[in-house]
Coordinates of C-alpha atoms in Angstrom, one line a residue:
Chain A
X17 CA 167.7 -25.6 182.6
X18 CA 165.1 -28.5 182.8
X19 CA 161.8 -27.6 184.3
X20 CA 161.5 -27.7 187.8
X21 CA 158.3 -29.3 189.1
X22 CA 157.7 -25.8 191.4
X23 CA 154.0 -24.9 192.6
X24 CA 152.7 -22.1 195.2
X25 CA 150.0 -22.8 197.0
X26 CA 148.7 -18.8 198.2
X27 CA 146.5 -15.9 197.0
X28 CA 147.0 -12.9 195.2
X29 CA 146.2 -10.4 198.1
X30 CA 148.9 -11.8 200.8
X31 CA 151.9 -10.0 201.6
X32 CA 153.3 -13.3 202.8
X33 CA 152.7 -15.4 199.3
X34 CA 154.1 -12.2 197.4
X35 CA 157.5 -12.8 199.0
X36 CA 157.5 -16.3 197.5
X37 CA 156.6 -15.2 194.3
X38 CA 159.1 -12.1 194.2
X39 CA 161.6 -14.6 195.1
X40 CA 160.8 -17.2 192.6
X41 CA 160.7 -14.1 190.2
X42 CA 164.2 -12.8 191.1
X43 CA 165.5 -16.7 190.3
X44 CA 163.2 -17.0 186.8
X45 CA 161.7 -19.9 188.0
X46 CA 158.7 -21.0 186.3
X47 CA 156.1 -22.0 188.8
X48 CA 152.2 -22.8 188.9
X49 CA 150.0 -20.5 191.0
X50 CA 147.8 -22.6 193.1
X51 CA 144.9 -19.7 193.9
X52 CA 143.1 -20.7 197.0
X53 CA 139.0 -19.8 197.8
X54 CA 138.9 -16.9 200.5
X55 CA 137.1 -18.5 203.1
X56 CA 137.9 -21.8 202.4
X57 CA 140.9 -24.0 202.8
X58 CA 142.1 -26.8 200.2
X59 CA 143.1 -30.1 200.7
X60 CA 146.0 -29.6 199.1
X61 CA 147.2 -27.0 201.2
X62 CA 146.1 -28.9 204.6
X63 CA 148.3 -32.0 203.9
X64 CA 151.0 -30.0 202.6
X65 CA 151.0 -27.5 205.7
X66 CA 149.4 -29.4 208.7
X67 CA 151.1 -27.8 211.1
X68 CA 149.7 -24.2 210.4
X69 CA 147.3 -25.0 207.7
X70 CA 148.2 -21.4 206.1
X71 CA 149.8 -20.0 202.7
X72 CA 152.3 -19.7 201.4
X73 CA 153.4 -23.5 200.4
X74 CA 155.9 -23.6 198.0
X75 CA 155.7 -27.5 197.0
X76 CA 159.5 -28.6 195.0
X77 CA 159.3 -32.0 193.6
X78 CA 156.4 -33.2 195.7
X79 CA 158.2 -31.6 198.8
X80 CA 156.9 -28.9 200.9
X81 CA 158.6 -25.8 202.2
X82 CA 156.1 -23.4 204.7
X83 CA 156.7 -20.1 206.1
X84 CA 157.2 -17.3 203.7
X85 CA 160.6 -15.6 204.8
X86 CA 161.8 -19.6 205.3
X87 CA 160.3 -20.4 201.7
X88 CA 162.6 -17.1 200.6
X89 CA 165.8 -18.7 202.1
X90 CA 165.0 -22.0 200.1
X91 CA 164.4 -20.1 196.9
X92 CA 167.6 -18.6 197.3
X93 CA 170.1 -21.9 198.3
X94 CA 168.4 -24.0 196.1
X95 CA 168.7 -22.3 192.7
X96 CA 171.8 -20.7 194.2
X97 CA 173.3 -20.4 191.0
X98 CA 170.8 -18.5 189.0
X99 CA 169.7 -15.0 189.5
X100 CA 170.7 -12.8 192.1
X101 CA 171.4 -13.5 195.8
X102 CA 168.6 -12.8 198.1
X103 CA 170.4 -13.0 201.3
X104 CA 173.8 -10.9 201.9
X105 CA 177.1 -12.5 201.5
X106 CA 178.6 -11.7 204.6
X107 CA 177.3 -13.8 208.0
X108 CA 177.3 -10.1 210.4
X109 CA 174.8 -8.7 207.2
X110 CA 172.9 -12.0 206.8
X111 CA 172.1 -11.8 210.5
X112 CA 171.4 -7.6 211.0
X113 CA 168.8 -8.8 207.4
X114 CA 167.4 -11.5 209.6
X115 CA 166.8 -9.5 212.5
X116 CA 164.9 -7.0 210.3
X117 CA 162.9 -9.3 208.4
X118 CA 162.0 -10.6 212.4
X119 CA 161.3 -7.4 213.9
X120 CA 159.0 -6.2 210.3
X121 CA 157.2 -9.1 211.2
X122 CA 157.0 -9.4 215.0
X123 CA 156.2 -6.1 215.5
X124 CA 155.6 -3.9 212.8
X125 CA 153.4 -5.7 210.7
X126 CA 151.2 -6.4 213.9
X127 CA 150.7 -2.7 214.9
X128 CA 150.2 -2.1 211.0
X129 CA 147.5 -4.2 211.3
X130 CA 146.1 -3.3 214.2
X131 CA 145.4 0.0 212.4
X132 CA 142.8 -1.9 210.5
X133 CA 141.0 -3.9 213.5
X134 CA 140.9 -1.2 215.7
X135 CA 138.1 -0.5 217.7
X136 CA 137.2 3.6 218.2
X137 CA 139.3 6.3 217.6
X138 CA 141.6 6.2 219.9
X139 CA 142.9 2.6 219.1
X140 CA 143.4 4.0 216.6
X141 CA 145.2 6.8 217.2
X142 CA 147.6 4.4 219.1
X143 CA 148.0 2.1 217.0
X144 CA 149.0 4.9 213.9
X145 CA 151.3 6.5 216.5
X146 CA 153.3 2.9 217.3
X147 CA 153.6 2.4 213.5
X148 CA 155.1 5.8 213.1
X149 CA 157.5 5.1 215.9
X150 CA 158.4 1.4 214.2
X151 CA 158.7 2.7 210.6
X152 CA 161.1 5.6 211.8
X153 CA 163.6 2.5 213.2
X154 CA 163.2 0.5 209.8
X155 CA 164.1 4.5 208.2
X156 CA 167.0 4.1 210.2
X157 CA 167.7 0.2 209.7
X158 CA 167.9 1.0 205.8
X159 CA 170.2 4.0 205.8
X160 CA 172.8 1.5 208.3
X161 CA 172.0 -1.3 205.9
X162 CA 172.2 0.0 202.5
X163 CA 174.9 2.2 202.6
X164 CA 174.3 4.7 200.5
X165 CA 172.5 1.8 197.7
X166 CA 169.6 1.7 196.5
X167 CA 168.1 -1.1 198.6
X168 CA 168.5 -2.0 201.8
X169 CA 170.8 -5.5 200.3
X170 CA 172.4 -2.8 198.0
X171 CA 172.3 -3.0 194.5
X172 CA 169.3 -5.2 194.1
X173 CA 166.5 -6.1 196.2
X174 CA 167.0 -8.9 198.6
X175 CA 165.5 -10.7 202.0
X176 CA 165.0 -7.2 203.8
X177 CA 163.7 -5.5 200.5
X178 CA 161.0 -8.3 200.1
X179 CA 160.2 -8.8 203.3
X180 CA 159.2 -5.1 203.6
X181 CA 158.4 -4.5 200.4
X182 CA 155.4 -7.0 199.8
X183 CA 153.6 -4.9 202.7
X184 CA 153.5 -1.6 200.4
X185 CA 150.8 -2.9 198.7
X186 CA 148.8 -3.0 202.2
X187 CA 150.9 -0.1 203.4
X188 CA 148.9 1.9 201.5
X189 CA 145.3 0.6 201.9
X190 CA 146.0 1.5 205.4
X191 CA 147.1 4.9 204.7
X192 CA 144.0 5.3 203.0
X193 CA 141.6 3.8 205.6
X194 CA 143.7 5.5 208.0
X195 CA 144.1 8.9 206.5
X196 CA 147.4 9.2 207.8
X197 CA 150.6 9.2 205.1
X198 CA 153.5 6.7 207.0
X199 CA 155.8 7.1 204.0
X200 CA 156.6 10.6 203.2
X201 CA 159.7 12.6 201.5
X202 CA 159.7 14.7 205.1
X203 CA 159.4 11.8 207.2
X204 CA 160.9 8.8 206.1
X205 CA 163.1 10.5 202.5
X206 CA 165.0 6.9 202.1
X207 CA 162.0 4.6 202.5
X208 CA 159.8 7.0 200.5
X209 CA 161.7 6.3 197.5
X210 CA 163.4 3.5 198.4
X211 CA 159.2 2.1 198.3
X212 CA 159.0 3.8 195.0
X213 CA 162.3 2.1 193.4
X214 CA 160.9 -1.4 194.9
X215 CA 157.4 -1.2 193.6
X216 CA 159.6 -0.7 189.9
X217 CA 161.5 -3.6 190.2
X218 CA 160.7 -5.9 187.2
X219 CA 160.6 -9.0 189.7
X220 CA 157.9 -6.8 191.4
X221 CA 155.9 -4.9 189.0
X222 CA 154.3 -7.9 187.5
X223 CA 152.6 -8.9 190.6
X224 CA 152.1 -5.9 192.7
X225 CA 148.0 -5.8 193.4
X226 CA 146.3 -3.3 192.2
X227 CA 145.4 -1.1 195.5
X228 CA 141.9 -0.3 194.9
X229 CA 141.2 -4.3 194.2
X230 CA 143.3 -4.7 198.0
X231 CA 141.2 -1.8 199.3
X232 CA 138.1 -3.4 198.1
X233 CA 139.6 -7.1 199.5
X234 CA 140.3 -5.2 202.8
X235 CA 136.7 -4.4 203.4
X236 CA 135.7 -8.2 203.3
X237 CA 138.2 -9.1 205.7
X238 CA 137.9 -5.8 207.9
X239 CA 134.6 -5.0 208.3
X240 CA 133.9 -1.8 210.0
X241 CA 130.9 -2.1 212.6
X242 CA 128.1 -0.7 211.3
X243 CA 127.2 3.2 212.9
Chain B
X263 CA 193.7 -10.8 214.9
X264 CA 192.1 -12.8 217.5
X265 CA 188.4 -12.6 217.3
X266 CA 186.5 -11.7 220.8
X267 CA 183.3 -12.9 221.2
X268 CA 181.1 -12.1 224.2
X269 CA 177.5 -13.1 225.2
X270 CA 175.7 -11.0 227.2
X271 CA 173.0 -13.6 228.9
X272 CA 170.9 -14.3 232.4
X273 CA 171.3 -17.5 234.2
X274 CA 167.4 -18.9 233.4
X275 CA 167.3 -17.7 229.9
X276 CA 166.3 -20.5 227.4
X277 CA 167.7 -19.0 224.8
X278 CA 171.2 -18.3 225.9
X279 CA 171.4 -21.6 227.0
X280 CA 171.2 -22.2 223.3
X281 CA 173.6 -20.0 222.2
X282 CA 176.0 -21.5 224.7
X283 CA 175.4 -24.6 223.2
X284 CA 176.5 -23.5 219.6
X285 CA 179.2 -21.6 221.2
X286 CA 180.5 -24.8 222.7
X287 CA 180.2 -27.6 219.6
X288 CA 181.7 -25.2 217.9
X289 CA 184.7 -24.6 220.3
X290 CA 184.3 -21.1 220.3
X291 CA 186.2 -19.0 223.2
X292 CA 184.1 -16.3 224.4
X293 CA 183.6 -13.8 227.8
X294 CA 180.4 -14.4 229.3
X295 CA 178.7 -11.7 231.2
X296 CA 175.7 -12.1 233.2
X297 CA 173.1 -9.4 232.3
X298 CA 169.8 -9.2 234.4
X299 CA 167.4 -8.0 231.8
X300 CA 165.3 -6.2 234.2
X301 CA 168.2 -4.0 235.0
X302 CA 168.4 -2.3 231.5
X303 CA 172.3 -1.7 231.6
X304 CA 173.7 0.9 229.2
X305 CA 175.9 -2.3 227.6
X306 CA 172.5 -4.0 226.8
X307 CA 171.2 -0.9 225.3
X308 CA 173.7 -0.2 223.5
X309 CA 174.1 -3.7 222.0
X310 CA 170.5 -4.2 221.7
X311 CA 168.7 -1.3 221.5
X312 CA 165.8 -2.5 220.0
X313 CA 164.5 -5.2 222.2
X314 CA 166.7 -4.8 225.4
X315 CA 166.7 -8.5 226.3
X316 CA 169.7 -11.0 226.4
X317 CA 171.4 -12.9 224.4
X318 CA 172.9 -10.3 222.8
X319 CA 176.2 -12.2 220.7
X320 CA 179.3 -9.7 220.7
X321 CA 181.6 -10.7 217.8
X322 CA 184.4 -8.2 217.4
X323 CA 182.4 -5.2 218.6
X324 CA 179.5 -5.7 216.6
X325 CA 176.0 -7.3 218.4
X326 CA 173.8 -9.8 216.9
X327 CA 170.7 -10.9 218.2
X328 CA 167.9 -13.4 218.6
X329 CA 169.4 -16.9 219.8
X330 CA 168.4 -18.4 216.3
X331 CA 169.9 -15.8 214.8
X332 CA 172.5 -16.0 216.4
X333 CA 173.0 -19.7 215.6
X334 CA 172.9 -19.7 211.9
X335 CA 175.6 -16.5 212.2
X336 CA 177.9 -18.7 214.6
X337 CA 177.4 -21.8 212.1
X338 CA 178.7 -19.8 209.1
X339 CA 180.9 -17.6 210.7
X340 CA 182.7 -20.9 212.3
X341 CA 182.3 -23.1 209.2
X342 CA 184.9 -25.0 209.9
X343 CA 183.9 -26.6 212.7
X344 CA 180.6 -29.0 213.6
X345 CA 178.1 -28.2 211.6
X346 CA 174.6 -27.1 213.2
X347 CA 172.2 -26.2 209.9
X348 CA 172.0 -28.9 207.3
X349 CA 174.0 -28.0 204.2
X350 CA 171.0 -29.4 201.8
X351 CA 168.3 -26.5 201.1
X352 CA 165.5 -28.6 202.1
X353 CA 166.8 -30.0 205.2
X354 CA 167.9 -26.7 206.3
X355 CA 164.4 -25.4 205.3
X356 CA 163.1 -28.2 207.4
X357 CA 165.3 -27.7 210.6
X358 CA 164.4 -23.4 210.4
X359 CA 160.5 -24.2 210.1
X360 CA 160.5 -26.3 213.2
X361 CA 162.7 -24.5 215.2
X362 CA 160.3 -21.1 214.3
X363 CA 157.5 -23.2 215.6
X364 CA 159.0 -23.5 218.8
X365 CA 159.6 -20.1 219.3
X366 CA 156.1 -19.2 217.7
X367 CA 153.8 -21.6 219.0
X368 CA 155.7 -23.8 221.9
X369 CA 156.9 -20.6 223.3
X370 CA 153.7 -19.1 224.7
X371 CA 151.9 -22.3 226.9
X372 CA 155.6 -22.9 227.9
X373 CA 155.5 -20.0 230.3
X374 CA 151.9 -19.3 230.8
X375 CA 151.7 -23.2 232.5
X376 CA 153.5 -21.8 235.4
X377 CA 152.4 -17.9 235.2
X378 CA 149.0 -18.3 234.8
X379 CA 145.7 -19.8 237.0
X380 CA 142.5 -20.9 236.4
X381 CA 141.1 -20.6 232.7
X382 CA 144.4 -19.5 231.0
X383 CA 146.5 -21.9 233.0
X384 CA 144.1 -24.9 231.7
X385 CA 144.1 -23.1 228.3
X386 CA 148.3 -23.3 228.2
X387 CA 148.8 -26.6 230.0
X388 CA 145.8 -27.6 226.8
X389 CA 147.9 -25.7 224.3
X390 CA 151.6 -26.9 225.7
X391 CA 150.7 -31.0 225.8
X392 CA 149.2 -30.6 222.1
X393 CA 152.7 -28.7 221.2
X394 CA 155.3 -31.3 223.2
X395 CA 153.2 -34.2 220.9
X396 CA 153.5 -32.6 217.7
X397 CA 157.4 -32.3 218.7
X398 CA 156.9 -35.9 219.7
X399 CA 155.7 -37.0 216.3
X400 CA 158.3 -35.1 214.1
X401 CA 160.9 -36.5 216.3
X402 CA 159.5 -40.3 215.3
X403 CA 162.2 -42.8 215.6
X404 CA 164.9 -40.6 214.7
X405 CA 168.2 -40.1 216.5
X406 CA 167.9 -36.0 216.5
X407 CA 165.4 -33.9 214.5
X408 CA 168.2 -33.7 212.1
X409 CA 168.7 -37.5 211.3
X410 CA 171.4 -39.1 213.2
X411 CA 173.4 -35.8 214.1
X412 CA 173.0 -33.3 216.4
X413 CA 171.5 -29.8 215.1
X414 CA 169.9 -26.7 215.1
X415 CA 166.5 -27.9 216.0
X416 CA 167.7 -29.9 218.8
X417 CA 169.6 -26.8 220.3
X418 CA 166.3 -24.7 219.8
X419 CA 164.3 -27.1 221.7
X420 CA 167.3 -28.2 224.4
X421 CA 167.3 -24.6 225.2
X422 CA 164.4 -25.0 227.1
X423 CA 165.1 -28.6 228.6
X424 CA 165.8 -26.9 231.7
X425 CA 162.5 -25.4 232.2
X426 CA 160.7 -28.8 231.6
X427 CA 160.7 -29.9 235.2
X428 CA 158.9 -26.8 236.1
X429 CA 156.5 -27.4 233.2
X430 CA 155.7 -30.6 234.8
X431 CA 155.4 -29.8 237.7
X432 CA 152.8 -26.6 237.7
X433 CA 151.3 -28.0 234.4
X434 CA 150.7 -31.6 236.2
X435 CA 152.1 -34.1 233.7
X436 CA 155.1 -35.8 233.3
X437 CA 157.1 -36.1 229.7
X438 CA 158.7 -39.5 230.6
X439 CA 155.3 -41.3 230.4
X440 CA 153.2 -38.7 228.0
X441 CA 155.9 -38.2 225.4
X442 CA 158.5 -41.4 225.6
X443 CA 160.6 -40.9 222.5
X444 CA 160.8 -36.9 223.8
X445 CA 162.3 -38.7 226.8
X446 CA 165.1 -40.8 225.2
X447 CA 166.4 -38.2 222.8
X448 CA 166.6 -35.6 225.8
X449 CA 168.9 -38.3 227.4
X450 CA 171.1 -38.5 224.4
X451 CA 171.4 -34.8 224.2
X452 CA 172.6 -35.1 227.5
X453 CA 175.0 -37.4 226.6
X454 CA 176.4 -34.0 225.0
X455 CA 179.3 -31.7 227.0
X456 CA 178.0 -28.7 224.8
X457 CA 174.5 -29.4 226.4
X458 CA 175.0 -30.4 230.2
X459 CA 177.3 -27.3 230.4
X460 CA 175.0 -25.1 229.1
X461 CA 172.3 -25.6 230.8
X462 CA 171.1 -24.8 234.2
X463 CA 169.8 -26.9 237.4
X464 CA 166.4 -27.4 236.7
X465 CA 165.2 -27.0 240.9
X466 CA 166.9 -23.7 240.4
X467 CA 165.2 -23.0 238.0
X468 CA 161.7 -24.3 239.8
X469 CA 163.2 -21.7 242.6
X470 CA 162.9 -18.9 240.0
X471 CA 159.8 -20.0 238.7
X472 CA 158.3 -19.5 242.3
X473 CA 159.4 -15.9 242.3
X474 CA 158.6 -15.2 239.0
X475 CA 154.9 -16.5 240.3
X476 CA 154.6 -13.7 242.9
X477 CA 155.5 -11.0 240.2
X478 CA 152.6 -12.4 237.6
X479 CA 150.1 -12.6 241.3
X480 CA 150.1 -16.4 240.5
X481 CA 150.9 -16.9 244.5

């Protein structure tokens, strides 16, 4: 297959850009990381993004394509014939993946963050609580949507794999900072090691960050008020 | 077996009017059932247990949600017929981006212009004029956001086409003069049986708006 002029504009520590790249992965497309400064924004990434001005940009022959779970729908109907299929097959799956992917980052992802920006205690407390109550529906959403296979597309990871699974990285720096365990054999058996079959995926190992360089990265961009 | 489709919707509801507008190009029969979303009916909680707001699409017993959700499942479910998404990958990636900013950015100010007061109502009716000119300039001199056919993006942002004369009205502007090329493509939309039929009267909604008002103490 000729070369592809692909490039990602992102960073290694976003759960967002780590979709892309899982997904360009998944496909075997060669691509060239465009790291960007923390703190700073390029140029490159304002005129290719103006609206949002935020990573991920993938860039495909000079053209842009912004928002990570729309850049994953690209990867996937535009090299439709190599690799695996990201989205289900069937429209009624395709949507209930879509819904997911929605909800993980409507609502989950905020009250996971909010874990990390939380002022006092009993923020805190509140905002760990609402996470538990979210990941116990996702628990649920995988047994419906996996069916008894490994992942919630099935046999290999897909949309709702990736668009869940580039948060374990993060998941776990806020477990840490928390002190608080949100996957867990007891709790949530079919995430647990549905988290642990995920992190193995070839088109994930690769590029998984190493938690103690997030952890680290986490304390830059949360900083806890001094006592 | 015949398929049976039913949306469960409320009158006002931006995005049902957009789901009625897919329904419709596409020439799909379906049983519509007015759902008040305040009154949490054990239908809507069943079908959507999640979020508990309309629409909720009901294809052969099984729900889907989320009005663009629900129009990229009823444009490749009826593939048949009209086509909503473009087929090429970047066009399509084109129309989901802008129809995901309206829902994540034009969203917000579209409702706070009329809910809010002092400070925040400034803020939105700021926020809401910079969002109806970006919309402005990605439209350019095109027939649809699309090209020259009618599409997903133009159904996401119809949707709301109702609602616009009670944007103007407590946000103190008017679209015809700030946002002129907004103004002709909104007529040729309504050019559209699909559209006109979906939407609803835009002083009933105003009516609405002023009861809606008294619940967020903006009266």
């Amino acid at each position: 297959m000729a070369t592809e002029d692909v490039k990602l504009i992102g960073s290694w520590a976003s759960v967002f850009v780590m979709r892309a790249k899982i997904a360009l992965h998944l496909k075997s497309i060669s691509y060239e990381f465009l790291q960007e400064t923390f703190g700073s924004k390029s140029e490159l990434l304002l005129k290719s993004n103006p609206v949002h001005k935020k990573m991920p940009v993938l860039i495909h022959a000079d053209k842009p394509v912004c928002e990570s779970n729309i850049i994953v729908q690209y990867i996937d109907e535009a090299w439709n014939s190599s690799g695996p299929s990201i989205l289900p097959s069937h429209p009624y799956d395709r949507a209930i993946a879509r819904f997911w992917a929605a909800y993980i980052d409507d609502q989950w992802f905020i009250s996971l963050r909010s874990i990390l920006t939380a002022q006092g205690e009993e923020e805190k407390k509140a905002s760990i609580a609402q996470v538990e109550e979210r990941t116990e529906l996702l628990e649920k959403a995988f047994n419906d949507c996996s069916k008894g296979k490994p992942f919630f597309n099935g046999d290999h990871i897909g949309y709702l794999d990736i668009a869940l699974g580039s948060f374990l990285g993060w998941w776990r720096v806020v477990e840490l900072d928390a002190n608080h365990k949100f996957l867990d054999e007891t709790k949530t058996p079919s995430l647990a090691k549905w988290a642990e079959r995920f992190c193995d995926d070839p088109a994930v190992k690769p590029i998984m960050p190493e938690i103690t360089k997030l952890a680290e990265f986490a304390r830059k961009l949360f900083p806890k008020p001094q006592a | 077996m015949a398929d049976e489709v039913i949306l469960l919707d409320y009158w006002p509801s931006m995005f049902g009017m957009r789901t009625k507008m897919a329904l419709a190009e596409k020439g799909v029969k379906y049983e519509y059932k007015e759902t008040d979303p305040w009154v949490k009916t054990s239908l809507l909680l069943e079908m959507n247990p999640i979020h508990k707001k309309i629409p909720v699409l009901i294809h052969n017993a099984k729900p889907i949600c989320e009005s663009l959700i629900q129009l990229e499942y009823i444009d490749e479910v009826w593939s048949d017929a009209y086509t909503i998404l473009p087929s090429d990958p970047y066009q399509k990636s084109q129309a989901r981006f802008w129809a995901d900013f309206i829902d994540k950015k034009f969203y917000d100010p579209s409702w706070k212009v009329w809910a809010t007061m002092g400070e925040e109502h400034a803020a939105a009716k700021k926020e809401l004029l910079e969002h109806f000119k970006t919309l402005e300039t990605e439209l350019g001199d095109k027939s649809y956001y699309g090209g020259e056919v009618f599409g997903y993006v133009d159904i996401a942002l119809m949707g709301y086409y109702s609602w616009f004369k009670a944007m103007e009205k407590f946000g103190e502007f008017s679209i015809e003069t700030e946002f002129p090329k907004l103004t002709t493509w909104t007529k040729r939309c309504l050019k559209r049986e699909s559209v006109v039929k979906a939407l609803a009267d835009s002083d009933r909604i105003i009516e609405y708006v002023y009861v809606m008002r008294k619940k967020f103490g903006a009266e």
